[in-house]
CSV table of C-alpha atoms in Angstrom, one decimal:
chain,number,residue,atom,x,y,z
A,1,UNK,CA,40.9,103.6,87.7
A,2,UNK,CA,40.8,104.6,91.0
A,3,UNK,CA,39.4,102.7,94.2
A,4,UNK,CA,37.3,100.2,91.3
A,5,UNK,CA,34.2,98.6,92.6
A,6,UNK,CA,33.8,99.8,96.6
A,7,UNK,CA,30.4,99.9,96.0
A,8,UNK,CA,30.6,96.9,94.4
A,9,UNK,CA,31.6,94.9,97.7
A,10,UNK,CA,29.0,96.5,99.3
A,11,UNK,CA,26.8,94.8,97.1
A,12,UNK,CA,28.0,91.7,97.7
A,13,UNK,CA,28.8,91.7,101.0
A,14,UNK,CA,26.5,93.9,103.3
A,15,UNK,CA,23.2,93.8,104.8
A,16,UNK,CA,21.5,96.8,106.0
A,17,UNK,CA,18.2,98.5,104.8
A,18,UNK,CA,15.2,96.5,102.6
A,19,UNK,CA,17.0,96.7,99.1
A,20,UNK,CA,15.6,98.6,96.7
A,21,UNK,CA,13.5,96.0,94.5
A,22,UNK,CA,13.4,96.3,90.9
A,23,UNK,CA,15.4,98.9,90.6
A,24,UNK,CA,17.0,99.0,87.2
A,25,UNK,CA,20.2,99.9,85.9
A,26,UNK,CA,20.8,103.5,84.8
A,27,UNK,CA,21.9,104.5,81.4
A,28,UNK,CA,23.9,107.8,80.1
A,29,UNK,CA,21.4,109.9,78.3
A,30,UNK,CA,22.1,109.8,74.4
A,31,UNK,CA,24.1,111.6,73.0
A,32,UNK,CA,22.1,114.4,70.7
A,33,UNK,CA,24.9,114.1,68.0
A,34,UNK,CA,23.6,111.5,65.4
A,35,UNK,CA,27.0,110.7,64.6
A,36,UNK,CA,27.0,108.7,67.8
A,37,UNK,CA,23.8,106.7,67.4
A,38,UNK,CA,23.8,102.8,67.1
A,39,UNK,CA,23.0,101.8,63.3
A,40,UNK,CA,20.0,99.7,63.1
A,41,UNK,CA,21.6,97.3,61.4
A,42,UNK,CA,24.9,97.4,63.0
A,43,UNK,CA,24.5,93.5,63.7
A,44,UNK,CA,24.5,92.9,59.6
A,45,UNK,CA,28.4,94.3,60.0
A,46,UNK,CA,31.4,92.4,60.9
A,47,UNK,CA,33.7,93.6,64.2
A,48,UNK,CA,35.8,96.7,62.7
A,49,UNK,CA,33.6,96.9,60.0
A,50,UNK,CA,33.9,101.1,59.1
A,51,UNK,CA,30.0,102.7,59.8
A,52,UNK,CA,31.3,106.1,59.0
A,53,UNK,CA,33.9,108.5,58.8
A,54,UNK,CA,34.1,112.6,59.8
A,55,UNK,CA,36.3,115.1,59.8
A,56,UNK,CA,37.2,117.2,62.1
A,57,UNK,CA,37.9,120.9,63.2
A,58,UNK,CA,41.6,121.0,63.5
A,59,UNK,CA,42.7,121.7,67.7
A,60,UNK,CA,44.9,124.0,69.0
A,61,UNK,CA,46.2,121.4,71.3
A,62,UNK,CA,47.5,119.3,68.7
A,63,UNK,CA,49.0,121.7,65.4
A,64,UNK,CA,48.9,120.4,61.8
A,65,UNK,CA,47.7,118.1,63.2
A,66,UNK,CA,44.1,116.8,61.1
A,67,UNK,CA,41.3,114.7,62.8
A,68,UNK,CA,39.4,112.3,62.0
A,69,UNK,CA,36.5,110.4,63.6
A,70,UNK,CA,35.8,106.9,62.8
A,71,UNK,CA,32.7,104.8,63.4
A,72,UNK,CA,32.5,100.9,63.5
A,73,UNK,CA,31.7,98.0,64.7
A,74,UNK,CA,32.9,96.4,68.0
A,75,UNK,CA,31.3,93.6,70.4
A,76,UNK,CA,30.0,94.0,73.9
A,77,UNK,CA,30.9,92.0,76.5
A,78,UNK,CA,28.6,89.4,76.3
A,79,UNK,CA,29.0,89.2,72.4
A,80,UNK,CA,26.4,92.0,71.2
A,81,UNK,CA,27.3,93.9,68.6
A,82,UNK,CA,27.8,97.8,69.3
A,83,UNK,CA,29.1,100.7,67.6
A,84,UNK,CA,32.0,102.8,68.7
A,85,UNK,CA,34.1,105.4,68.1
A,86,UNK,CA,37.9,106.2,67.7
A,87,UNK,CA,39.4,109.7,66.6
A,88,UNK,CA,42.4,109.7,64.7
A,89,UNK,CA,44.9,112.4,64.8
A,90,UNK,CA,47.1,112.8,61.5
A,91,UNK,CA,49.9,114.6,61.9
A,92,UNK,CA,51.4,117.4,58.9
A,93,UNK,CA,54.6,114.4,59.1
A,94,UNK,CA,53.0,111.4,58.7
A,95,UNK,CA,53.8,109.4,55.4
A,96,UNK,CA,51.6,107.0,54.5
A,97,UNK,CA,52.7,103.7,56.1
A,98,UNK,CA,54.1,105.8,59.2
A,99,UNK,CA,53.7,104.4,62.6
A,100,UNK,CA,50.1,104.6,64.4
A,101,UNK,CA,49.8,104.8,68.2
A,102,UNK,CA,46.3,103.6,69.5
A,103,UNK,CA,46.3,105.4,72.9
A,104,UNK,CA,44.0,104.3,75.7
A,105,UNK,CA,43.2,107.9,77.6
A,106,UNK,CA,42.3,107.4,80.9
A,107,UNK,CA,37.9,108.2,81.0
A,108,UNK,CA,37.0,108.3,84.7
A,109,UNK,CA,33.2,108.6,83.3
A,110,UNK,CA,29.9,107.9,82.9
A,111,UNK,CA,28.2,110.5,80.5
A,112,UNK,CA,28.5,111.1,76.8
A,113,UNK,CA,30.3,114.6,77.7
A,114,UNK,CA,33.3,112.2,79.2
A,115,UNK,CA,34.4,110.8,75.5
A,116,UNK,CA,37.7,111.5,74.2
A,117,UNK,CA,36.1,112.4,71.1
A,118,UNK,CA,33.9,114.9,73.1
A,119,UNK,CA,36.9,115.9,75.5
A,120,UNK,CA,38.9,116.9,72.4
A,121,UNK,CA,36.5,119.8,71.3
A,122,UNK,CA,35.4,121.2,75.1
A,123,UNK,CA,35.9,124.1,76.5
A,124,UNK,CA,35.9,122.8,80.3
A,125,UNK,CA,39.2,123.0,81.5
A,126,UNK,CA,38.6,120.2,84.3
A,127,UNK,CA,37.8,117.7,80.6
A,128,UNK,CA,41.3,118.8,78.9
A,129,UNK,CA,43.2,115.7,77.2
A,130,UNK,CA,46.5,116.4,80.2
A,131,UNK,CA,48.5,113.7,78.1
A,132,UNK,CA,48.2,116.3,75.2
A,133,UNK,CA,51.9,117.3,75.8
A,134,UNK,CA,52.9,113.3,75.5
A,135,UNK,CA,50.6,112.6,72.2
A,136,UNK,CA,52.4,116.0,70.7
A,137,UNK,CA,55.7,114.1,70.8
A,138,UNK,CA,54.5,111.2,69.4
A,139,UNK,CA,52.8,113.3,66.3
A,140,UNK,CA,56.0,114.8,65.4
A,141,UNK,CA,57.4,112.0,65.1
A,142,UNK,CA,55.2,111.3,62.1
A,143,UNK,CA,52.9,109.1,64.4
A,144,UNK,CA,49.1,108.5,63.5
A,145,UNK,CA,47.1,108.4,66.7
A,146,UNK,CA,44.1,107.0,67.1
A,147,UNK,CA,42.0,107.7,70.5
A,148,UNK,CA,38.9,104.9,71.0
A,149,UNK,CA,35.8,106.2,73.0
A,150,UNK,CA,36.4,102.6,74.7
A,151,UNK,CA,33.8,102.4,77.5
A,152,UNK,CA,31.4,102.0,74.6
A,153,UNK,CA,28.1,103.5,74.0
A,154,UNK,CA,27.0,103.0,77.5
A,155,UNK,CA,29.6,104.3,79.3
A,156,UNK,CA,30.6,101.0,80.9
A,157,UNK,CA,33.2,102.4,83.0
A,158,UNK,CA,34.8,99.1,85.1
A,159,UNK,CA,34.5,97.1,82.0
A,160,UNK,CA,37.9,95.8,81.3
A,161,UNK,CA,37.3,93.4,78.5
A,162,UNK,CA,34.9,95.3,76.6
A,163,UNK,CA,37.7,98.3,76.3
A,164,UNK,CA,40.1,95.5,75.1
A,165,UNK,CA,37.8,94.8,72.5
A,166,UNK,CA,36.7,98.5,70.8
A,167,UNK,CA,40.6,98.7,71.0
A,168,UNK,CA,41.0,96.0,68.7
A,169,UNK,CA,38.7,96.9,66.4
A,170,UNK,CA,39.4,100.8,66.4
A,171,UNK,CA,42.7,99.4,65.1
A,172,UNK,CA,41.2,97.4,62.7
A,173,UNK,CA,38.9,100.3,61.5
A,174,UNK,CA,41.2,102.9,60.8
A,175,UNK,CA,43.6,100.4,58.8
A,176,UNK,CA,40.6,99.9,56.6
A,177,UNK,CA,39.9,104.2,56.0
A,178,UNK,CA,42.3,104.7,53.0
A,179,UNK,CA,42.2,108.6,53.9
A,180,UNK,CA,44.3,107.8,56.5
A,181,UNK,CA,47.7,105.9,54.7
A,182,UNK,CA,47.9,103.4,58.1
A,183,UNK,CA,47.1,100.2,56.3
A,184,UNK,CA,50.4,98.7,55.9
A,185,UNK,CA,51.4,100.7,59.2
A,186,UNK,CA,53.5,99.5,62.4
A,187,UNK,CA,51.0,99.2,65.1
A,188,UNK,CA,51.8,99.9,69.0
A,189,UNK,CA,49.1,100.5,71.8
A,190,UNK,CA,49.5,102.4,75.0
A,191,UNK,CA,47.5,103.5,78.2
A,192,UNK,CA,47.8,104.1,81.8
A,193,UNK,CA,45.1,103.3,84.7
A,194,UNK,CA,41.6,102.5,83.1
A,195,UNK,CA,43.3,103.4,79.5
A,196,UNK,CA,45.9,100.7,80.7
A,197,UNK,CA,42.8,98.3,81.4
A,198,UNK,CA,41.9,98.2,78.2
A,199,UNK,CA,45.0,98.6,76.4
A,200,UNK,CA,45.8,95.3,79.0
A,201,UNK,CA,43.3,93.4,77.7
A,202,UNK,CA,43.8,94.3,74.1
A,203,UNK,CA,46.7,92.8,74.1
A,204,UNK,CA,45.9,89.9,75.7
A,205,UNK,CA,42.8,89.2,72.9
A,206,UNK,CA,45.1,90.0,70.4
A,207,UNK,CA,45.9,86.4,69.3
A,208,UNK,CA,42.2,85.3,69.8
A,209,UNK,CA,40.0,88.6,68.9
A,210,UNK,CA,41.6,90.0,66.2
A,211,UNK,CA,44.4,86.8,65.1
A,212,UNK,CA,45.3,88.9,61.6
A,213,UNK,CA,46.7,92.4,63.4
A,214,UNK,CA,50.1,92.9,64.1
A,215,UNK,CA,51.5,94.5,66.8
A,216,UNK,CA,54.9,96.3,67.7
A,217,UNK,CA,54.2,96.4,71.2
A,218,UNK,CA,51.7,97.5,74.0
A,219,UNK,CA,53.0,100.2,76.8
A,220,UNK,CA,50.8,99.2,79.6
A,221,UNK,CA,50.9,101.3,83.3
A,222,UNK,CA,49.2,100.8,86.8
A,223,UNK,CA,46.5,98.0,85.3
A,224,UNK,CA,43.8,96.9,88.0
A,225,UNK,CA,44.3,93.4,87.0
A,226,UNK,CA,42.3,91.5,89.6
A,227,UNK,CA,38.8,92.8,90.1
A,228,UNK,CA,38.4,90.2,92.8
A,229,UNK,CA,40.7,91.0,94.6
A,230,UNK,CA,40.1,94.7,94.4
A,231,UNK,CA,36.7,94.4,96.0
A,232,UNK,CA,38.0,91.9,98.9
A,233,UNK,CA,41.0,94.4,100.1
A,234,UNK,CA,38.2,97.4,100.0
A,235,UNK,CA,37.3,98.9,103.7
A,236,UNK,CA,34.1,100.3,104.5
A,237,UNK,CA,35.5,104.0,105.4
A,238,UNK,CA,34.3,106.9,104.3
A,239,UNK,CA,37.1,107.8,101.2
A,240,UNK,CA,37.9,110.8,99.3
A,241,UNK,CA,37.6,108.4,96.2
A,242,UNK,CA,34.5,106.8,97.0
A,243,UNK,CA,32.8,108.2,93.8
A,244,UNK,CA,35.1,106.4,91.2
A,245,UNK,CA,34.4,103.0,93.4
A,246,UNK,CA,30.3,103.7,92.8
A,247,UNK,CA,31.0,104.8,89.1
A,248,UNK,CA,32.4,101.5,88.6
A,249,UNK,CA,29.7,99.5,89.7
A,250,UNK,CA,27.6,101.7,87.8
A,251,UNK,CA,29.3,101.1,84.5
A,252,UNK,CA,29.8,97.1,85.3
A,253,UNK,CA,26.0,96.9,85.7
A,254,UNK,CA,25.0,98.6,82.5
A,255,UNK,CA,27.1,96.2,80.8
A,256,UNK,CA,26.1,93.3,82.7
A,257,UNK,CA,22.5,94.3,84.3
A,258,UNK,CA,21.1,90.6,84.3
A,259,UNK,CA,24.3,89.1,86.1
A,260,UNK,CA,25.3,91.8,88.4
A,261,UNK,CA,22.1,94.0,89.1
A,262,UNK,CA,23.7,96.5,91.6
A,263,UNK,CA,20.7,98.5,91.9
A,264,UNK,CA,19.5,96.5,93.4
A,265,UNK,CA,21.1,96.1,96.3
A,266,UNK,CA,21.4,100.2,96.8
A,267,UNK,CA,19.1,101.6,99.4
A,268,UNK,CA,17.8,105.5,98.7
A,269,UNK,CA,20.6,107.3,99.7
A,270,UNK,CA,22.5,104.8,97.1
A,271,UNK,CA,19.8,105.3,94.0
A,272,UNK,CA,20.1,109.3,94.9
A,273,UNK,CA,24.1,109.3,94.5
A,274,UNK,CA,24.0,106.7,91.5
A,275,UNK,CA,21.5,109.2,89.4
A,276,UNK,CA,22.9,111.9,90.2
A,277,UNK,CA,26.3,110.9,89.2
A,278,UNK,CA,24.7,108.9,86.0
A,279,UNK,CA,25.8,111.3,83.2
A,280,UNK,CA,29.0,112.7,85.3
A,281,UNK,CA,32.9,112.9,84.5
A,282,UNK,CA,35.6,112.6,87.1
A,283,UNK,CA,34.7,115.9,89.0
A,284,UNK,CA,31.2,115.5,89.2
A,285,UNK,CA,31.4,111.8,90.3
A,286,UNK,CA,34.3,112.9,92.3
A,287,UNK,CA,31.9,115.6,94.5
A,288,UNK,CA,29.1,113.4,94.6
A,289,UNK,CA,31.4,110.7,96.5
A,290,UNK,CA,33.7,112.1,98.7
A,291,UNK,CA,33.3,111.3,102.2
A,292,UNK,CA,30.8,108.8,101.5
A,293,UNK,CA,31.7,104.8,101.8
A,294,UNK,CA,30.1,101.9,100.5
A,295,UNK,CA,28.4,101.1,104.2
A,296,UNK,CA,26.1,104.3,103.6
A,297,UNK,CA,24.5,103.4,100.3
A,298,UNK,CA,24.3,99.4,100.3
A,299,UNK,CA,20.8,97.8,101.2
A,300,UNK,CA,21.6,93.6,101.0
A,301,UNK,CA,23.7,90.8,100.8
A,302,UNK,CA,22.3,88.7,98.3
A,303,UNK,CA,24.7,88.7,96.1
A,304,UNK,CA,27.4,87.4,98.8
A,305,UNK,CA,28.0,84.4,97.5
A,306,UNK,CA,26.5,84.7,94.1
A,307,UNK,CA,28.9,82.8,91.6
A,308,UNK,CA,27.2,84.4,88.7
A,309,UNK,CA,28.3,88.0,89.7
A,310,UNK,CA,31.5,86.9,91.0
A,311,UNK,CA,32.2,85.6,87.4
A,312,UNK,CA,31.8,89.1,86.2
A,313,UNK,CA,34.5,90.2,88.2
A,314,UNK,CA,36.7,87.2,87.0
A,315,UNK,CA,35.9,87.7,83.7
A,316,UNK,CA,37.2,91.5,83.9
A,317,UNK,CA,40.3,90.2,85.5
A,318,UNK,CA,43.6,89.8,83.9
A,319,UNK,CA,45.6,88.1,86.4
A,320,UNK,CA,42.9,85.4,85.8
A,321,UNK,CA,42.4,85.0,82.4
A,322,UNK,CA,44.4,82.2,80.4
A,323,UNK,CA,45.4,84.4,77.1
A,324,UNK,CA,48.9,86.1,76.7
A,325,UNK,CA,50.3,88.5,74.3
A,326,UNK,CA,51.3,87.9,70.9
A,327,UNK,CA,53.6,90.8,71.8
A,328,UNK,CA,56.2,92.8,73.9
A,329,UNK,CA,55.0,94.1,76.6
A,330,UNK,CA,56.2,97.6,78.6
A,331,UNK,CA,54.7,97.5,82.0
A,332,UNK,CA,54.7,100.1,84.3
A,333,UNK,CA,53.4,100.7,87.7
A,334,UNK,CA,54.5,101.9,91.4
A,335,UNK,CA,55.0,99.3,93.9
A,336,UNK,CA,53.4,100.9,96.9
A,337,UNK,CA,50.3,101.9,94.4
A,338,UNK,CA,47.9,102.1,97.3
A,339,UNK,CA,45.1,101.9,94.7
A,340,UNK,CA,45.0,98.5,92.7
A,341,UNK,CA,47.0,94.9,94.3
A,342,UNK,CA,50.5,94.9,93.0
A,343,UNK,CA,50.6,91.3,93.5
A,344,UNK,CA,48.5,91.0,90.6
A,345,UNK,CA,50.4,93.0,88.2
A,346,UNK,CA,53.3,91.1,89.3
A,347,UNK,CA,51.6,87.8,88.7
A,348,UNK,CA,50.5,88.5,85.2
A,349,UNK,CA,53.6,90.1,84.3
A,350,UNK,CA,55.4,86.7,85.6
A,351,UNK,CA,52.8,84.8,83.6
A,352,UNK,CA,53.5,86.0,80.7
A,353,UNK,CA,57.2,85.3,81.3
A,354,UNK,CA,56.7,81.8,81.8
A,355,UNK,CA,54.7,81.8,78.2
A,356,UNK,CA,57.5,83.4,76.5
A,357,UNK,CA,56.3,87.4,76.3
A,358,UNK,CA,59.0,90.1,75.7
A,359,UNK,CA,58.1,91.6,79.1
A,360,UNK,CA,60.1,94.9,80.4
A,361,UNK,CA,58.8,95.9,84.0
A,362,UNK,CA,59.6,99.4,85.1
A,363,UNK,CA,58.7,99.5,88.7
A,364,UNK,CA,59.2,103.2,89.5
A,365,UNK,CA,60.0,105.3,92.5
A,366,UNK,CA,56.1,107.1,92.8
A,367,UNK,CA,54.7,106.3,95.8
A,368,UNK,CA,51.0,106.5,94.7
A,369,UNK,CA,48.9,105.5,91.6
A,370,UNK,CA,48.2,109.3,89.5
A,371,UNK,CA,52.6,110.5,89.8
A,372,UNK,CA,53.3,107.0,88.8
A,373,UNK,CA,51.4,107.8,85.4
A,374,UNK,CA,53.7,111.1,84.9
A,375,UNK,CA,56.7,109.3,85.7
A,376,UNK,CA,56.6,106.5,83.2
A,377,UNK,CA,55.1,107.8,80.2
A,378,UNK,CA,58.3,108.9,79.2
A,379,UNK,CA,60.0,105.8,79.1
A,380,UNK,CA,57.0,104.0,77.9
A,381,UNK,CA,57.4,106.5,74.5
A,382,UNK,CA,61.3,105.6,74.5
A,383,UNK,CA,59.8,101.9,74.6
A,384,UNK,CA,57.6,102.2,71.1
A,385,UNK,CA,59.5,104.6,69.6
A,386,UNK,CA,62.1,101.7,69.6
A,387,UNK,CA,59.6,98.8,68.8
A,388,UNK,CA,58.0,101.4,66.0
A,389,UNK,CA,61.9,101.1,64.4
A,390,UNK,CA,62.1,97.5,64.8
A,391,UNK,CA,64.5,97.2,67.4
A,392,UNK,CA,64.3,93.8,69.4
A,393,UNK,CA,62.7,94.5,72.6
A,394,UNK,CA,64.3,94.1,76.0
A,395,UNK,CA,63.1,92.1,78.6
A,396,UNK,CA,63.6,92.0,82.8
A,397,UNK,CA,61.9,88.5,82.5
């Protein structure tokens, strides 16, 4: 996640035009595949519950290789229940019991198109899976991999704990799909940026979310782990990235529109770029932002010193919250990431220490946020392939 919540500051920080009253928050259009819907009576099921099950086309990008799509119940934010949707890739080597991967692909999105599910099956080049060449290594291996839609049904993109949560309970789904032979399987998770976010925070409501999984290890790489302080280190310059700051604050309102109604503090120029952008992926939210800043699209400062928004950023920050790991951890990141505070990685990762977490930090040589990706997935592989085989993990602790 890229330059998270600029707009967001803007929000709480600036005054400027007469905000625009009322407005409210702006949803992804549904997706016309039933298969997506929300059950009416999704509330009767239980988190992880199994709603449905698909098969798949086989891809090119990922040979005798089967794929499955799974449906089930997950849990919003603020406790709803939702349905979401993971899509597991069976390799021709997997045994039943083999090793499954839940990987956390980065979605820098806000429309149904954006999906991993969706990104597997298009033919836009600017929507192909890039870690395909990764997940192949991992599938001949024998490894199941599962790949959760985890910004939920409304595209909540910026919503940390809500990712942590459909990871959880993809897990928990596709253990429960006999088709499959991952029941009695090792479990690791993995996931880089916003993928890292919520593969973060998985592992973090581990012990409290989902107390009866067990899990080999997470491979977590540059995590925005302080939202606060994200938005308090933002300028008000004009920025290439701008639109992946908006996007944020777009997503974080959809899942919290009654504590942090962003809307309405967005003048016209704001509520032009935020619908046009509404149903975008990273290139189309990417155009629509660059060159813009925050100062040019906020309307008022109400929400300066509003405790009940701030707690939404708190709440979507790791370095903040209390629970740790049930266990190891790989962390990756750069450490002049000009993109997301260090200092909070740092912090978390020395929490955890102090609790007792398996933590191995790889602080590699990138000097920015997207290389650092490249140049740590390979250990971060290295890392569960080891866990997946039971070997003790190390620790820099």
């Amino acid at each position: 996640m890229l330059r998270v919540l600029g707009v967001l500051s803007a929000g709480l920080t600036l005054a400027g035009l007469a905000p625009a009253a009322h407005a409210d928050p702006i949803y992804p259009a549904p997706d016309p595949d039933p298969f997506y819907a929300q059950p009416a009576d999704v509330a009767d099921h239980d988190p992880g519950d199994v709603l449905a099950v698909r098969p798949m086309p086989p891809l090119l990008m990922f040979p005798e290789t089967a794929v499955t799509m799974v449906k089930f119940r997950s849990t919003s934010s603020e406790g709803g229940p939702i349905a979401a949707i993971t899509t597991v890739l069976t390799p021709r080597e997997h045994q039943p019991g083999g090793p499954l991967l839940s990987y956390q692909h980065i979605i820098n999105g806000l429309g149904a198109q954006c999906a991993v599910s969706r990104v597997l099956y298009t033919n836009d080049p600017n929507l192909q899976v890039k870690e395909a060449v990764a997940l192949n290594v991992a599938l001949r291996r024998g490894w199941s991999v599962a790949l959760p839609d985890h910004l939920g049904p409304n595209f909540a993109y910026g919503a940390a704990k809500l990712g942590g949560q459909i990871t959880l309970d993809g897990v928990r789904a596709v253990k429960r799909v006999p088709e499959l032979g991952v029941a009695d399987s090792r479990v690791a998770m993995a996931g880089y940026s916003g993928g890292g976010m919520a593969t973060a925070w998985a592992a973090a409501l581990a012990p409290t979310y989902a107390p009866e999984l067990e899990f080999a290890g997470a491979a977590t790489g540059g995590v925005p782990m302080n939202l606060e302080k994200m938005v308090s280190q933002l300028g008000w310059q004009p920025h290439p990235a701008f639109g992946l700051a908006m996007a944020a604050a777009i997503g974080l309102e959809r899942e919290y529109p009654d504590r942090l109604p962003i809307s309405t503090q967005m003048n016209g120029a704001g509520l032009a770029a935020r619908n046009a952008m509404a149903n975008g992926c990273t290139n189309e939210i990417m155009a629509i932002g660059a060159g813009h800043s925050a100062r040019e699209f906020a309307a008022g400062d109400s929400m300066i010193d509003d405790p009940t928004a701030r707690s939404v950023l708190r709440e979507n920050s790791l370095e903040l919250f209390d629970g740790v790991p049930n266990m190891p951890i790989f962390e990756w990141h750069s450490a002049s990431d000009p993109l997301i505070p260090v200092d909070a990685i740092v912090n978390t990762d020395n929490r955890y220490c102090a609790a007792g977490v398996r933590v191995d930090a790889d602080v590699n040589p990138s000097p920015e946020h997207l290389s650092a990706a490249v140049l740590g997935l390979p250990s971060a592989l290295e890392w569960i392939d080891a866990r997946m085989r039971g070997v003790p993990a190390p620790t820099t602790c």
